[in-house]
GROMACS .gro file of C-alpha atoms in nm:
model
  198
    1MET     CA    1   0.000   0.000   0.000
    2THR     CA    2   0.137   0.340  -0.096
    3MET     CA    3   0.121   0.579   0.194
    4ALA     CA    4  -0.002   0.934   0.160
    5PRO     CA    5   0.242   1.198   0.282
    6VAL     CA    6   0.232   1.272   0.654
    7TYR     CA    7   0.229   1.630   0.782
    8LEU     CA    8   0.343   1.652   1.143
    9VAL     CA    9   0.263   1.969   1.336
   10ASP     CA   10   0.430   1.967   1.678
   11ASP     CA   11   0.604   2.244   1.869
   12ASP     CA   12   0.857   1.998   2.019
   13GLU     CA   13   1.163   1.977   1.793
   14GLY     CA   14   1.268   1.647   1.954
   15VAL     CA   15   0.936   1.486   1.866
   16ARG     CA   16   0.956   1.618   1.509
   17SER     CA   17   1.310   1.480   1.466
   18ALA     CA   18   1.232   1.143   1.622
   19LEU     CA   19   0.914   1.087   1.421
   20SER     CA   20   1.082   1.203   1.099
   21LEU     CA   21   1.354   0.947   1.153
   22LEU     CA   22   1.111   0.672   1.249
   23LEU     CA   23   0.871   0.725   0.959
   24GLY     CA   24   1.161   0.762   0.718
   25THR     CA   25   1.275   0.410   0.807
   26TYR     CA   26   0.933   0.288   0.687
   27GLY     CA   27   0.966   0.485   0.363
   28ILE     CA   28   0.688   0.722   0.466
   29ARG     CA   29   0.727   1.074   0.333
   30ILE     CA   30   0.693   1.324   0.618
   31GLU     CA   31   0.704   1.701   0.633
   32THR     CA   32   0.724   1.866   0.973
   33PHE     CA   33   0.605   2.202   1.101
   34GLY     CA   34   0.695   2.365   1.433
   35ASP     CA   35   0.365   2.549   1.465
   36PRO     CA   36   0.019   2.558   1.307
   37ALA     CA   37   0.082   2.894   1.136
   38ALA     CA   38   0.373   2.746   0.940
   39PHE     CA   39   0.154   2.458   0.830
   40LEU     CA   40  -0.138   2.685   0.734
   41ALA     CA   41   0.096   2.897   0.522
   42ARG     CA   42   0.208   2.588   0.323
   43ALA     CA   43  -0.119   2.390   0.325
   44PRO     CA   44  -0.260   2.524  -0.005
   45LYS     CA   45   0.051   2.399  -0.189
   46LEU     CA   46   0.061   2.054  -0.027
   47LYS     CA   47  -0.052   1.727  -0.177
   48PRO     CA   48  -0.341   1.576   0.027
   49GLY     CA   49  -0.208   1.369   0.311
   50VAL     CA   50  -0.248   1.259   0.671
   51LEU     CA   51  -0.221   1.516   0.948
   52LEU     CA   52  -0.042   1.416   1.267
   53LEU     CA   53  -0.108   1.696   1.514
   54ASP     CA   54   0.009   1.760   1.867
   55LEU     CA   55  -0.289   1.838   2.087
   56ARG     CA   56  -0.127   2.108   2.301
   57MET     CA   57   0.067   2.381   2.128
   58PRO     CA   58   0.111   2.742   2.246
   59ALA     CA   59  -0.085   2.953   1.997
   60ILE     CA   60  -0.344   2.708   1.866
   61THR     CA   61  -0.414   2.348   1.967
   62GLY     CA   62  -0.402   2.059   1.725
   63LEU     CA   63  -0.777   2.019   1.759
   64GLN     CA   64  -0.835   2.388   1.683
   65LEU     CA   65  -0.611   2.351   1.376
   66HIS     CA   66  -0.813   2.049   1.263
   67GLU     CA   67  -1.138   2.243   1.308
   68LYS     CA   68  -0.997   2.546   1.123
   69LEU     CA   69  -0.891   2.325   0.831
   70ALA     CA   70  -1.231   2.152   0.822
   71ALA     CA   71  -1.402   2.493   0.810
   72ILE     CA   72  -1.211   2.579   0.490
   73GLY     CA   73  -1.288   2.240   0.332
   74CYS     CA   74  -0.960   2.063   0.406
   75ASP     CA   75  -1.081   1.734   0.550
   76TRP     CA   76  -0.764   1.528   0.537
   77PRO     CA   77  -0.757   1.242   0.788
   78THR     CA   78  -0.622   1.369   1.119
   79ILE     CA   79  -0.452   1.189   1.405
   80ILE     CA   80  -0.412   1.376   1.732
   81CYS     CA   81  -0.106   1.286   1.936
   82THR     CA   82  -0.066   1.407   2.293
   83GLY     CA   83   0.119   1.360   2.615
   84HIS     CA   84  -0.177   1.514   2.798
   85GLY     CA   85  -0.467   1.295   2.691
   86ASP     CA   86  -0.791   1.296   2.880
   87VAL     CA   87  -1.133   1.152   2.808
   88HIS     CA   88  -1.289   1.494   2.738
   89ALA     CA   89  -1.022   1.587   2.481
   90CYS     CA   90  -1.051   1.245   2.320
   91ARG     CA   91  -1.432   1.269   2.292
   92ARG     CA   92  -1.410   1.620   2.151
   93ALA     CA   93  -1.151   1.508   1.894
   94PHE     CA   94  -1.362   1.218   1.770
   95LYS     CA   95  -1.673   1.438   1.752
   96ALA     CA   96  -1.471   1.680   1.536
   97GLY     CA   97  -1.388   1.400   1.293
   98VAL     CA   98  -1.037   1.305   1.405
   99VAL     CA   99  -0.961   0.948   1.292
  100ASP     CA  100  -0.737   0.852   1.585
  101PHE     CA  101  -0.619   0.984   1.921
  102LEU     CA  102  -0.280   0.859   2.041
  103THR     CA  103  -0.092   0.923   2.363
  104LYS     CA  104   0.280   0.998   2.382
  105PRO     CA  105   0.508   0.820   2.391
  106VAL     CA  106   0.344   0.653   2.092
  107ASP     CA  107   0.409   0.286   2.032
  108GLU     CA  108   0.579   0.252   1.693
  109GLN     CA  109   0.346  -0.019   1.561
  110VAL     CA  110   0.033   0.161   1.683
  111LEU     CA  111   0.147   0.480   1.505
  112ILE     CA  112   0.225   0.301   1.178
  113GLU     CA  113  -0.111   0.121   1.182
  114ALA     CA  114  -0.295   0.446   1.254
  115LEU     CA  115  -0.113   0.619   0.967
  116GLN     CA  116  -0.192   0.332   0.729
  117GLN     CA  117  -0.560   0.343   0.821
  118ALA     CA  118  -0.571   0.720   0.782
  119SER     CA  119  -0.395   0.696   0.445
  120GLY     CA  120  -0.655   0.440   0.333
  121ALA     CA  121  -0.931   0.676   0.444
  122LEU     CA  122  -0.775   0.950   0.231
  123ASP     CA  123  -0.782   0.719  -0.075
  124VAL     CA  124  -1.150   0.637  -0.014
  125HIS     CA  125  -1.231   1.006   0.033
  126ALA     CA  126  -1.056   1.097  -0.295
  127GLU     CA  127  -1.241   0.821  -0.480
  128ARG     CA  128  -1.575   0.939  -0.338
  129ALA     CA  129  -1.501   1.300  -0.428
  130GLU     CA  130  -1.414   1.202  -0.787
  131ALA     CA  131  -1.729   0.987  -0.818
  132ALA     CA  132  -1.945   1.266  -0.673
  133LYS     CA  133  -1.792   1.510  -0.923
  134LEU     CA  134  -1.874   1.276  -1.212
  135VAL     CA  135  -2.228   1.205  -1.089
  136ALA     CA  136  -2.287   1.580  -1.037
  137GLN     CA  137  -2.250   1.629  -1.414
  138LEU     CA  138  -2.565   1.424  -1.471
  139THR     CA  139  -2.913   1.569  -1.508
  140ASP     CA  140  -3.176   1.468  -1.253
  141ARG     CA  141  -3.327   1.224  -1.504
  142GLU     CA  142  -2.985   1.074  -1.580
  143ARG     CA  143  -2.926   1.026  -1.207
  144GLU     CA  144  -3.259   0.843  -1.183
  145VAL     CA  145  -3.161   0.618  -1.474
  146LEU     CA  146  -2.812   0.563  -1.326
  147ASP     CA  147  -2.965   0.461  -0.994
  148MET     CA  148  -3.195   0.211  -1.163
  149VAL     CA  149  -2.916   0.071  -1.382
  150GLY     CA  150  -2.706   0.038  -1.068
  151ARG     CA  151  -2.983  -0.167  -0.908
  152GLY     CA  152  -2.983  -0.401  -1.205
  153TRP     CA  153  -3.293  -0.279  -1.388
  154SER     CA  154  -3.320  -0.344  -1.760
  155THR     CA  155  -3.386  -0.070  -2.014
  156ARG     CA  156  -3.745  -0.192  -2.049
  157GLU     CA  157  -3.804  -0.186  -1.670
  158ILE     CA  158  -3.659   0.165  -1.643
  159ALA     CA  159  -3.873   0.284  -1.935
  160GLU     CA  160  -4.188   0.149  -1.772
  161ALA     CA  161  -4.106   0.292  -1.430
  162LEU     CA  162  -4.025   0.638  -1.565
  163GLN     CA  163  -4.294   0.629  -1.834
  164LEU     CA  164  -4.039   0.677  -2.112
  165SER     CA  165  -3.971   0.493  -2.434
  166PRO     CA  166  -3.688   0.237  -2.429
  167ARG     CA  167  -3.511   0.447  -2.693
  168THR     CA  168  -3.517   0.751  -2.458
  169VAL     CA  169  -3.374   0.538  -2.178
  170ASP     CA  170  -3.099   0.420  -2.412
  171THR     CA  171  -3.023   0.783  -2.498
  172HIS     CA  172  -2.997   0.865  -2.126
  173ARG     CA  173  -2.768   0.564  -2.077
  174ALA     CA  174  -2.547   0.680  -2.365
  175ASN     CA  175  -2.526   1.030  -2.212
  176ILE     CA  176  -2.442   0.880  -1.872
  177ALA     CA  177  -2.171   0.662  -2.029
  178GLN     CA  178  -2.017   0.963  -2.200
  179LYS     CA  179  -2.021   1.179  -1.884
  180LEU     CA  180  -1.891   0.902  -1.657
  181GLY     CA  181  -1.638   0.772  -1.906
  182THR     CA  182  -1.760   0.411  -1.896
  183THR     CA  183  -2.023   0.182  -2.048
  184SER     CA  184  -1.984  -0.084  -1.780
  185VAL     CA  185  -2.299  -0.150  -1.579
  186ALA     CA  186  -2.081  -0.259  -1.285
  187GLU     CA  187  -1.894   0.072  -1.301
  188PHE     CA  188  -2.227   0.258  -1.322
  189ALA     CA  189  -2.335   0.082  -1.003
  190ARG     CA  190  -2.005   0.153  -0.827
  191LEU     CA  191  -2.008   0.523  -0.921
  192ALA     CA  192  -2.373   0.556  -0.823
  193LEU     CA  193  -2.301   0.406  -0.480
  194ILE     CA  194  -1.983   0.592  -0.393
  195GLY     CA  195  -2.096   0.915  -0.558
  196GLN     CA  196  -2.392   0.928  -0.320
  197ALA     CA  197  -2.203   0.814  -0.009
  198PRO     CA  198  -2.157   1.071   0.270
   0.00000   0.00000   0.00000
C-alpha cells in the first residue's frame, strides 16, 4: 500500500526529529512544522495527506487547527497525538472527525497502523469525491436512470417505471456513459453508490 504523505505539526523539535527518523525508516514521506501557522501557510501547496497533530501547542491546539482546516474544506484524515490525553479531549476530537487519538510516547506499531488506516481513508475520500464530481454532471433524469441501472434494472423496466420509451432510456444511458467515461454497468453501479455516499 502506498502511503499518503504525513504532515506533522508539533512544537517539540525532539518529537519532530524522532518521528521524521522513524517514519523515514518505513519509507513514509513526512514534512514537519513547528507550529500551526507554518503549516497553514504551506497547506494550499501541499498534496493531500495525513495530518499528525500535537494536541497542546502554544498559539493554537491541534484540535483547533483540525477544526480550522475543516471549516475551509480541508478534510484530510487527522490523528491527534498528545502527552496530555484525557477523556474529554478524546471525545471532543472524535466528535470533530479526528480518525485517531494517540498518547505519547506513541508505540511505533500503533502509530504506523494508525497512519496506514488514515492513508486508506484518504484514498477512499478521494475516490468518493471524484465519483461525486462525475455524478454531479448528470441531469436529474440521468441520475434516476443511473440509480436504476445500478440496481440491475433493464432498459425496459426503467422505461416502464419512468414512463419513457426504451429508446429515450438508451439515450440517457449513452449520455451517462459519455459523462462518466464508462459503459460498464458494474462501473455505473459503483459510481452511483460511492458518488452518493456521505
